[in-house]
Every structure is written in structure tokens, then in C-alpha cells.
Amino acid sequence: MLKFELLKTEGRARRGVLTLNHGAVQTPIFMPVGTYGTVKGVTPRSLEEMGAQIILGNTFHLWMRPGLDVLQQFGGLHRFEQWDKPILTDSGGFQVWSLGEMRKISEEGVKFASPVNGDKLFLTPEVSMQIQTTLNSDLVMQFDECTPYDTQGHVTTEKEARFSMELSRRWAMRCQAEFARLENPNALFGIVQGGMYEHLREESLAALVEIDFPGYAVGGVSVGEPKEDMLRIMAHTPHRLPEHKPRYVMGVGTPEDLVEGVAQGVDMFDCVMPTRNARNGPLFTRFGDLKIRNAKHRSDPRPLDETCTCYTCRGHTRPDGTVSGGFSRAYLHHLDRCGEMLGPMLATIHNLHFYLNLMREIRAALDAGTFAAWADAFRAERRRGV
């Protein structure tokens, strides 16, 4: 089901290995997001080649489409999307939160109209566990209410954050009971909530530890709060979680955020930023972010990042042993200007490789006992600029 072995520490930073039903995951790890059963813009083969060890699926969206009947036919998400390594699925709580006024939350669960066809739906902790059992994901997340930072300009008060946190705590107990009833052979994580209030985070954490989940996540960050508040919660909460269990911060973040998260004791991260930015925004490089749409790249023969070994930057090795060479900034600029599909595909390969390689370097630095020095050098290189 789940085994977590802590191999080494440096300060609060941790190096470990997480063993799941579909394989072992070296931590700290970044998990690419595959909302609809696909990481946008890349094939499963490309993900394997760039070193992805575990990817995400989205409970809410897969419930909508293709539906549980199709997923049952394939025995779960792994065979459906042709990915034989571990998968984590979220609970649907964040998507319910994002529906805003289109949903109605009660003690029992959340009523809403399907954004696909308008059907009246009711998502409860029990239903979330049933969906995720059908998906056969290696890591199952409890159904929670994602506490917003603000609602239409109204910043969530301590009273409102407490109500939300306590509801999620009660839902956590129901998730555990249903998970056990279903005899799900995988692992269920609890999610710490409490908004931007440290004392609520500590109450949530203590209650979840008493329930005794195999692992824990910190939710309700990267939901619109100022960056300093996100960093404050990430510095406060993860290292207070049980040392012998994996720690996951949900939805975070920039390369700098990942390095800081590791320094604060986080083992697992996910974020749509590398794939979303590849389609719409800046690309990540060792020396800062690069805006490929800028006219200055129109005739630039250099790769995105001369230190990068991804297919986009370095090319591939041919059968005869020669290397094809990478793609230029000029070519990627051209693809973007023309709206060609290959543009965001190559950008996605680069961004995901950058994130996964970042975690490889972090693990190597932790193995060598040089993480603090490595992190200082990395931050300095990123500040240098492209």
C-alpha cells in the first residue's frame, strides 16, 4: 500500500523513497498534473524519458468525462491512459471550490450542476472515495473544502476559516471510513486546512494525525493569497507533520517555491505552472524566465537554456550515435507566432524537464549533504536573468 523510508536529512530538508503499488518514488519529487488523464502536450513515453515518477489525475473531471463506467471497463486510470507508474488523484474539493456560486456546500457534501451537461450532481466524501477506488490511484486524497483566501474581495475571516477547517476534518473521518469499507488497496492522505491562520493549521494537523493517515498534504495554499502568506504557511506547517510519513504541499509552485518547500520539509509537490506556462507564458531556465513571444528572439539561434539536456534544448541521439541538436529560440518564437501545435509541445517538454531535473539536483545535493549551498547557488543563478 505505502511505505515511506527517510534516507537522509539536512536541516528540515528530507531525502526519502516512497513505495506504492505501481512502483517506488524518490523524494523530494515534483508530480506533473494530468487533469483529464493526460499531461497536456506530452506523451507518456516523453514523461518517462524526462524522468517523471508519478503523475496526477483529477477525480472531478474524470468523473464527468469519460465517466466511471468507462474507467471500470479499463480497470482504472493506469491502463486507460497507458501509464504504469504511480498516480495520485485529488479529491475533487478544489474543483468544487472553483465552481464558486454554482455549488452549495452542506454537512453532507456539495450539490452542483455538471459543467459538462448541466446534470444535478452531489459529491460527498463517500462518493469521492468511490470514484478514486474506481480510478485505482496509488495515492488517494481525502475530500475537503478548499478554504479560499478571499471571496469577491472579502478576505476569509478566522471564524470562516475555522468552520471550513472543521468541516474538512469531519469529512476526513468519513473518507477514512469509506476507504476502509471499500477495501481500497492503495493509500489515503489527509489534508491540513485552516487558511492563513497558523493556530487553525495546528488544530487541523493534530486532528488528522490522530486519525492516523499514511501521509499528509497541506491544502489551501496557492489559492489567491499573497506570496508572503503562502511562504509563511509553508514555513509553519510541513515540518510539524509526522516525521515518518510523506508530506505533500498541493499546488505549489515556482522553481524557487519548490526549493524553499524542500528546505521546510516538504517531500512532494504538484503544480500546473510548467504546463500552463508552456502554452501561455514564460518558460523556465536556469538563469530566470524567458518570454519566447518577445521579438528579440526572432532570429536567436541559441536553445532556450544552454545548460538544459531536454529534447527541446539538446535534441536526441540517433541510431548511429550522432546527436540531432536542439531547437532554437528563433524556431520556438516562430512556432508561437504561427500558433503551431509543436510550439507548446516543445515548451512543455522543456518546462517539465526543468522541474524534474530540479528535483533530481535537489536529491543529489541532499545525498551529498550540500543542499543549503546548492540552494544558495541556484537562487543566485535564477536571479541573474536570461
Short mmCIF file of C-alpha atoms in Angstrom, two decimals:
data_model
loop_
_atom_site.label_atom_id
_atom_site.label_comp_id
_atom_site.label_asym_id
_atom_site.label_seq_id
_atom_site.Cartn_x
_atom_site.Cartn_y
_atom_site.Cartn_z
CA MET A 1 0.00 0.00 0.00
CA LEU A 2 2.50 2.60 1.12
CA LYS A 3 5.96 2.53 2.63
CA PHE A 4 7.97 5.67 3.29
CA GLU A 5 11.64 5.44 4.15
CA LEU A 6 13.51 8.53 5.27
CA LEU A 7 17.06 8.19 3.96
CA LYS A 8 18.71 11.44 4.97
CA THR A 9 18.02 14.91 6.36
CA GLU A 10 19.73 18.30 6.19
CA GLY A 11 18.08 20.81 8.47
CA ARG A 12 14.38 20.37 7.77
CA ALA A 13 15.04 19.11 4.21
CA ARG A 14 14.43 15.40 3.69
CA ARG A 15 15.55 12.72 1.24
CA GLY A 16 13.41 9.61 1.04
CA VAL A 17 11.76 6.91 -1.01
CA LEU A 18 8.03 6.28 -1.21
CA THR A 19 6.98 2.77 -2.27
CA LEU A 20 3.49 2.44 -3.81
CA ASN A 21 1.53 -0.27 -5.59
CA HIS A 22 2.81 0.83 -9.01
CA GLY A 23 6.41 1.46 -8.04
CA ALA A 24 8.86 3.45 -5.95
CA VAL A 25 9.12 7.25 -5.97
CA GLN A 26 12.32 9.04 -4.99
CA THR A 27 11.61 12.13 -2.89
CA PRO A 28 11.61 15.11 -2.92
CA ILE A 29 9.53 14.85 -6.09
CA PHE A 30 7.55 17.06 -8.47
CA MET A 31 4.40 15.47 -9.92
CA PRO A 32 3.20 16.65 -13.36
CA VAL A 33 -0.53 17.38 -13.48
CA GLY A 34 -2.65 15.25 -15.81
CA THR A 35 -6.16 16.61 -15.27
CA TYR A 36 -8.14 14.59 -17.82
CA GLY A 37 -5.88 11.53 -17.80
CA THR A 38 -3.17 13.24 -19.82
CA VAL A 39 -0.38 15.66 -19.05
CA LYS A 40 -1.13 18.30 -21.67
CA GLY A 41 1.23 18.38 -24.62
CA VAL A 42 3.38 15.31 -23.85
CA THR A 43 3.12 11.57 -24.42
CA PRO A 44 3.55 9.03 -21.62
CA ARG A 45 6.79 7.98 -23.34
CA SER A 46 8.12 11.55 -23.14
CA LEU A 47 7.20 11.71 -19.46
CA GLU A 48 9.16 8.54 -18.78
CA GLU A 49 12.14 9.79 -20.77
CA MET A 50 12.26 13.04 -18.80
CA GLY A 51 12.15 11.14 -15.50
CA ALA A 52 8.57 11.55 -14.28
CA GLN A 53 7.98 9.06 -11.46
CA ILE A 54 4.37 9.86 -10.55
CA ILE A 55 1.65 11.96 -12.19
CA LEU A 56 -1.72 13.37 -11.13
CA GLY A 57 -5.26 12.71 -12.28
CA ASN A 58 -8.36 14.74 -11.48
CA THR A 59 -11.23 12.98 -9.73
CA PHE A 60 -13.85 15.61 -10.55
CA HIS A 61 -13.09 15.89 -14.27
CA LEU A 62 -12.66 12.14 -14.84
CA TRP A 63 -15.99 11.55 -13.09
CA MET A 64 -17.56 13.99 -15.60
CA ARG A 65 -15.70 12.58 -18.60
CA PRO A 66 -15.25 9.78 -19.61
CA GLY A 67 -17.28 8.56 -16.60
CA LEU A 68 -16.87 5.71 -14.17
CA ASP A 69 -18.36 3.09 -16.48
CA VAL A 70 -15.55 3.59 -19.00
CA LEU A 71 -12.85 3.67 -16.33
CA GLN A 72 -14.21 0.47 -14.74
CA GLN A 73 -14.00 -1.21 -18.13
CA PHE A 74 -10.25 -0.47 -18.18
CA GLY A 75 -9.68 -1.46 -14.55
CA GLY A 76 -8.76 2.10 -13.59
CA LEU A 77 -6.76 5.04 -14.83
CA HIS A 78 -3.38 3.34 -15.40
CA ARG A 79 -4.42 1.15 -18.33
CA PHE A 80 -6.81 3.79 -19.67
CA GLU A 81 -4.03 6.35 -20.13
CA GLN A 82 -1.18 3.84 -20.62
CA TRP A 83 0.87 4.91 -17.60
CA ASP A 84 2.20 2.06 -15.46
CA LYS A 85 3.91 4.16 -12.78
CA PRO A 86 2.18 5.63 -9.71
CA ILE A 87 -0.74 8.05 -9.97
CA LEU A 88 -2.12 10.46 -7.37
CA THR A 89 -5.69 11.69 -7.70
CA ASP A 90 -7.07 14.76 -5.99
CA SER A 91 -10.43 14.51 -4.26
CA GLY A 92 -12.47 16.98 -6.32
CA GLY A 93 -12.51 19.51 -3.49
CA PHE A 94 -10.50 22.14 -5.34
CA GLN A 95 -12.70 21.88 -8.47
CA VAL A 96 -15.81 22.23 -6.31
CA TRP A 97 -14.25 25.34 -4.74
CA SER A 98 -13.55 26.76 -8.19
CA LEU A 99 -17.24 26.47 -9.15
CA GLY A 100 -17.92 29.43 -6.83
CA GLU A 101 -21.61 30.32 -6.56
CA MET A 102 -22.56 27.39 -8.82
CA ARG A 103 -22.25 24.99 -5.85
CA LYS A 104 -23.98 24.60 -2.50
CA ILE A 105 -21.97 23.17 0.41
CA SER A 106 -23.64 21.34 3.31
CA GLU A 107 -22.52 18.95 6.02
CA GLU A 108 -23.31 16.03 3.74
CA GLY A 109 -21.38 17.23 0.71
CA VAL A 110 -21.63 19.57 -2.28
CA LYS A 111 -24.53 19.95 -4.71
CA PHE A 112 -23.78 21.46 -8.10
CA ALA A 113 -24.73 21.35 -11.76
CA SER A 114 -22.35 19.49 -14.05
CA PRO A 115 -20.29 21.99 -16.07
CA VAL A 116 -20.40 19.43 -18.90
CA ASN A 117 -24.13 18.80 -19.37
CA GLY A 118 -25.95 20.55 -16.52
CA ASP A 119 -26.91 17.36 -14.63
CA LYS A 120 -27.61 17.81 -10.92
CA LEU A 121 -24.75 16.15 -9.01
CA PHE A 122 -23.92 15.53 -5.37
CA LEU A 123 -20.29 14.98 -4.39
CA THR A 124 -19.73 13.66 -0.87
CA PRO A 125 -16.70 12.25 0.94
CA GLU A 126 -18.07 8.76 0.26
CA VAL A 127 -18.61 9.41 -3.45
CA SER A 128 -15.10 10.84 -3.77
CA MET A 129 -13.67 7.67 -2.21
CA GLN A 130 -15.79 5.52 -4.55
CA ILE A 131 -14.60 7.41 -7.63
CA GLN A 132 -10.95 7.21 -6.58
CA THR A 133 -11.28 3.49 -5.86
CA THR A 134 -12.55 3.03 -9.42
CA LEU A 135 -9.60 5.09 -10.69
CA ASN A 136 -7.27 2.77 -8.69
CA SER A 137 -4.90 5.66 -7.98
CA ASP A 138 -1.93 4.82 -5.78
CA LEU A 139 -2.45 7.92 -3.65
CA VAL A 140 -6.00 8.97 -2.81
CA MET A 141 -6.75 12.40 -1.34
CA GLN A 142 -9.46 12.97 1.25
CA PHE A 143 -12.45 15.08 0.17
CA ASP A 144 -12.01 18.52 1.70
CA GLU A 145 -13.34 22.02 1.39
CA CYS A 146 -10.59 24.19 -0.04
CA THR A 147 -10.63 27.30 2.17
CA PRO A 148 -10.42 30.37 -0.10
CA TYR A 149 -8.11 33.28 0.65
CA ASP A 150 -10.88 35.66 -0.32
CA THR A 151 -14.32 35.62 -1.91
CA GLN A 152 -15.06 38.51 -4.27
CA GLY A 153 -12.67 40.74 -2.37
CA HIS A 154 -13.74 39.61 1.11
CA VAL A 155 -10.74 38.07 2.87
CA THR A 156 -11.69 34.88 4.73
CA THR A 157 -12.02 35.57 8.44
CA GLU A 158 -10.70 33.37 11.24
CA LYS A 159 -14.28 32.28 12.02
CA GLU A 160 -14.96 31.33 8.40
CA ALA A 161 -11.63 29.51 8.11
CA ARG A 162 -12.40 27.56 11.30
CA PHE A 163 -15.81 26.48 10.02
CA SER A 164 -14.24 25.30 6.75
CA MET A 165 -11.37 23.52 8.50
CA GLU A 166 -13.69 21.70 10.92
CA LEU A 167 -15.95 20.61 8.06
CA SER A 168 -12.91 19.18 6.25
CA ARG A 169 -11.89 17.40 9.46
CA ARG A 170 -15.27 15.70 9.75
CA TRP A 171 -15.15 14.80 6.07
CA ALA A 172 -11.68 13.29 6.64
CA MET A 173 -13.16 10.82 9.14
CA ARG A 174 -15.91 9.87 6.68
CA CYS A 175 -13.32 9.42 3.92
CA GLN A 176 -11.29 7.08 6.09
CA ALA A 177 -14.36 5.01 6.97
CA GLU A 178 -15.47 4.69 3.35
CA PHE A 179 -11.94 3.98 2.12
CA ALA A 180 -11.76 1.10 4.61
CA ARG A 181 -15.26 -0.17 3.71
CA LEU A 182 -14.28 -0.29 0.02
CA GLU A 183 -11.11 -2.23 0.94
CA ASN A 184 -9.12 0.09 -1.30
CA PRO A 185 -5.61 -1.42 -1.53
CA ASN A 186 -3.91 1.96 -2.03
CA ALA A 187 -3.10 4.83 0.39
CA LEU A 188 -5.26 7.73 1.63
CA PHE A 189 -3.80 11.13 2.55
CA GLY A 190 -5.38 13.64 4.91
CA ILE A 191 -5.31 17.36 4.01
CA VAL A 192 -4.42 20.08 6.52
CA GLN A 193 -6.59 23.18 6.15
CA GLY A 194 -7.02 26.35 8.20
CA GLY A 195 -6.48 29.17 5.75
CA MET A 196 -3.81 31.71 6.63
CA TYR A 197 -4.21 31.13 10.39
CA GLU A 198 -1.37 29.15 11.96
CA HIS A 199 -3.31 28.11 15.07
CA LEU A 200 -6.06 26.64 12.87
CA ARG A 201 -3.45 24.79 10.85
CA GLU A 202 -2.12 23.28 14.07
CA GLU A 203 -5.61 22.20 15.16
CA SER A 204 -6.28 20.63 11.77
CA LEU A 205 -2.92 18.89 11.79
CA ALA A 206 -3.41 17.45 15.28
CA ALA A 207 -6.85 16.07 14.42
CA LEU A 208 -5.61 14.44 11.20
CA VAL A 209 -2.59 12.91 12.94
CA GLU A 210 -5.00 11.40 15.48
CA ILE A 211 -6.95 9.81 12.61
CA ASP A 212 -3.57 8.37 11.54
CA PHE A 213 -3.41 8.70 7.76
CA PRO A 214 -0.50 7.10 5.85
CA GLY A 215 0.51 10.56 4.59
CA TYR A 216 -0.49 14.22 4.80
CA ALA A 217 -0.95 17.17 2.48
CA VAL A 218 -1.07 20.90 3.11
CA GLY A 219 -4.02 22.31 1.16
CA GLY A 220 -5.50 25.77 0.79
CA VAL A 221 -2.30 27.45 -0.45
CA SER A 222 -1.80 29.00 -3.89
CA VAL A 223 -5.49 29.97 -3.83
CA GLY A 224 -5.00 33.68 -4.45
CA GLU A 225 -3.14 34.69 -1.30
CA PRO A 226 -0.07 36.98 -1.44
CA LYS A 227 3.18 35.09 -1.96
CA GLU A 228 4.45 36.04 1.51
CA ASP A 229 1.40 34.38 3.10
CA MET A 230 1.93 31.18 1.11
CA LEU A 231 5.58 31.09 2.18
CA ARG A 232 4.58 31.77 5.78
CA ILE A 233 2.24 28.76 5.87
CA MET A 234 4.78 26.58 4.06
CA ALA A 235 7.36 27.53 6.70
CA HIS A 236 4.91 26.84 9.52
CA THR A 237 3.09 23.62 8.75
CA PRO A 238 5.03 20.87 6.89
CA HIS A 239 7.78 20.27 9.44
CA ARG A 240 5.13 19.83 12.16
CA LEU A 241 3.70 16.78 10.36
CA PRO A 242 4.83 13.28 11.44
CA GLU A 243 8.47 12.72 10.51
CA HIS A 244 7.95 9.11 9.40
CA LYS A 245 5.21 9.92 6.87
CA PRO A 246 5.30 11.71 3.48
CA ARG A 247 4.44 15.41 3.32
CA TYR A 248 2.81 17.00 0.27
CA VAL A 249 2.13 20.69 -0.41
CA MET A 250 -0.62 20.98 -3.02
CA GLY A 251 -0.50 23.34 -6.00
CA VAL A 252 2.98 24.84 -5.42
CA GLY A 253 4.65 26.44 -7.36
CA THR A 254 7.60 28.28 -8.98
CA PRO A 255 11.09 26.72 -9.03
CA GLU A 256 12.04 28.97 -6.11
CA ASP A 257 8.92 27.82 -4.22
CA LEU A 258 9.94 24.18 -4.65
CA VAL A 259 13.44 24.81 -3.33
CA GLU A 260 12.01 26.70 -0.34
CA GLY A 261 9.44 23.95 0.24
CA VAL A 262 12.14 21.29 0.36
CA ALA A 263 14.06 23.46 2.84
CA GLN A 264 10.91 23.48 5.01
CA GLY A 265 10.50 19.69 4.99
CA VAL A 266 8.18 19.07 2.01
CA ASP A 267 8.54 15.77 0.11
CA MET A 268 6.01 16.15 -2.72
CA PHE A 269 4.80 18.96 -4.97
CA ASP A 270 2.44 19.44 -7.90
CA CYS A 271 1.57 22.47 -9.98
CA VAL A 272 0.09 23.28 -13.40
CA MET A 273 2.62 26.09 -13.84
CA PRO A 274 5.16 24.25 -16.06
CA THR A 275 2.49 23.00 -18.48
CA ARG A 276 0.29 26.13 -18.35
CA ASN A 277 3.23 28.47 -18.82
CA ALA A 278 4.41 26.37 -21.76
CA ARG A 279 1.14 27.20 -23.51
CA ASN A 280 0.66 30.76 -22.34
CA GLY A 281 3.59 32.33 -20.54
CA PRO A 282 7.26 32.48 -19.62
CA LEU A 283 9.49 29.42 -19.98
CA PHE A 284 11.79 28.38 -17.14
CA THR A 285 15.55 28.42 -17.48
CA ARG A 286 18.47 28.15 -15.10
CA PHE A 287 19.03 31.88 -15.36
CA GLY A 288 15.49 33.17 -14.95
CA ASP A 289 12.30 33.03 -17.01
CA LEU A 290 12.30 33.56 -20.77
CA LYS A 291 9.41 35.14 -22.69
CA ILE A 292 9.59 33.39 -26.04
CA ARG A 293 6.97 35.72 -27.56
CA ASN A 294 9.30 38.71 -27.28
CA ALA A 295 10.50 39.99 -30.66
CA LYS A 296 14.15 39.83 -29.56
CA HIS A 297 14.05 36.03 -30.01
CA ARG A 298 13.02 36.25 -33.69
CA SER A 299 16.47 35.29 -35.01
CA ASP A 300 18.20 33.96 -31.87
CA PRO A 301 19.99 30.67 -32.71
CA ARG A 302 20.52 29.64 -29.07
CA PRO A 303 18.46 26.98 -27.28
CA LEU A 304 16.10 28.03 -24.50
CA ASP A 305 18.71 27.05 -21.91
CA GLU A 306 22.26 26.13 -22.84
CA THR A 307 22.63 24.13 -19.61
CA CYS A 308 19.49 22.03 -20.28
CA THR A 309 19.61 18.43 -21.56
CA CYS A 310 15.95 18.09 -22.58
CA TYR A 311 14.87 17.08 -26.09
CA THR A 312 13.85 20.67 -26.90
CA CYS A 313 17.23 22.14 -25.97
CA ARG A 314 19.62 19.30 -26.76
CA GLY A 315 17.84 17.13 -29.32
CA HIS A 316 18.07 13.34 -29.36
CA THR A 317 20.64 10.67 -30.08
CA ARG A 318 20.13 8.99 -33.47
CA PRO A 319 20.61 5.22 -34.01
CA ASP A 320 24.06 5.91 -35.45
CA GLY A 321 25.11 7.70 -32.25
CA THR A 322 25.04 11.25 -33.62
CA VAL A 323 23.01 13.94 -31.84
CA SER A 324 20.28 15.77 -33.75
CA GLY A 325 20.76 19.11 -31.99
CA GLY A 326 18.13 21.14 -30.21
CA PHE A 327 15.61 23.73 -31.34
CA SER A 328 16.49 27.41 -31.41
CA ARG A 329 14.72 30.24 -29.65
CA ALA A 330 14.05 31.63 -33.13
CA TYR A 331 12.21 28.46 -34.16
CA LEU A 332 10.17 28.34 -30.94
CA HIS A 333 9.31 32.03 -31.38
CA HIS A 334 8.22 31.29 -34.95
CA LEU A 335 6.01 28.37 -33.85
CA ASP A 336 4.37 30.54 -31.22
CA ARG A 337 3.71 33.37 -33.65
CA CYS A 338 2.14 30.93 -36.12
CA GLY A 339 0.05 29.11 -33.50
CA GLU A 340 1.62 25.77 -34.41
CA MET A 341 0.90 22.84 -32.05
CA LEU A 342 4.56 21.87 -31.92
CA GLY A 343 5.40 25.12 -30.12
CA PRO A 344 3.62 24.41 -26.80
CA MET A 345 4.58 20.73 -27.06
CA LEU A 346 8.31 21.55 -27.18
CA ALA A 347 7.87 24.20 -24.50
CA THR A 348 6.05 21.71 -22.25
CA ILE A 349 8.81 19.13 -22.67
CA HIS A 350 11.35 21.77 -21.65
CA ASN A 351 9.42 23.13 -18.66
CA LEU A 352 8.60 19.70 -17.22
CA HIS A 353 12.18 18.51 -17.76
CA PHE A 354 13.37 21.65 -15.96
CA TYR A 355 11.17 20.91 -12.94
CA LEU A 356 12.00 17.21 -12.82
CA ASN A 357 15.71 17.89 -13.25
CA LEU A 358 15.49 20.49 -10.49
CA MET A 359 14.23 17.79 -8.14
CA ARG A 360 16.97 15.40 -9.32
CA GLU A 361 19.57 18.01 -8.43
CA ILE A 362 17.94 18.58 -5.04
CA ARG A 363 18.01 14.85 -4.29
CA ALA A 364 21.67 14.64 -5.33
CA ALA A 365 22.54 17.62 -3.12
CA LEU A 366 20.73 16.05 -0.17
CA ASP A 367 22.57 12.76 -0.79
CA ALA A 368 25.85 14.68 -0.72
CA GLY A 369 24.93 16.80 2.30
CA THR A 370 25.30 20.03 0.28
CA PHE A 371 21.66 21.12 -0.14
CA ALA A 372 21.99 24.51 1.59
CA ALA A 373 24.97 25.52 -0.56
CA TRP A 374 23.29 24.17 -3.71
CA ALA A 375 20.10 26.13 -2.94
CA ASP A 376 22.03 29.39 -2.48
CA ALA A 377 23.80 28.89 -5.83
CA PHE A 378 20.53 28.01 -7.58
CA ARG A 379 18.77 31.13 -6.29
CA ALA A 380 21.70 33.29 -7.39
CA GLU A 381 21.66 31.80 -10.90
CA ARG A 382 17.92 32.33 -11.24
CA ARG A 383 18.27 35.98 -10.15
CA ARG A 384 20.95 36.56 -12.81
CA GLY A 385 18.34 36.65 -15.57
CA VAL A 386 18.34 35.28 -19.11
#
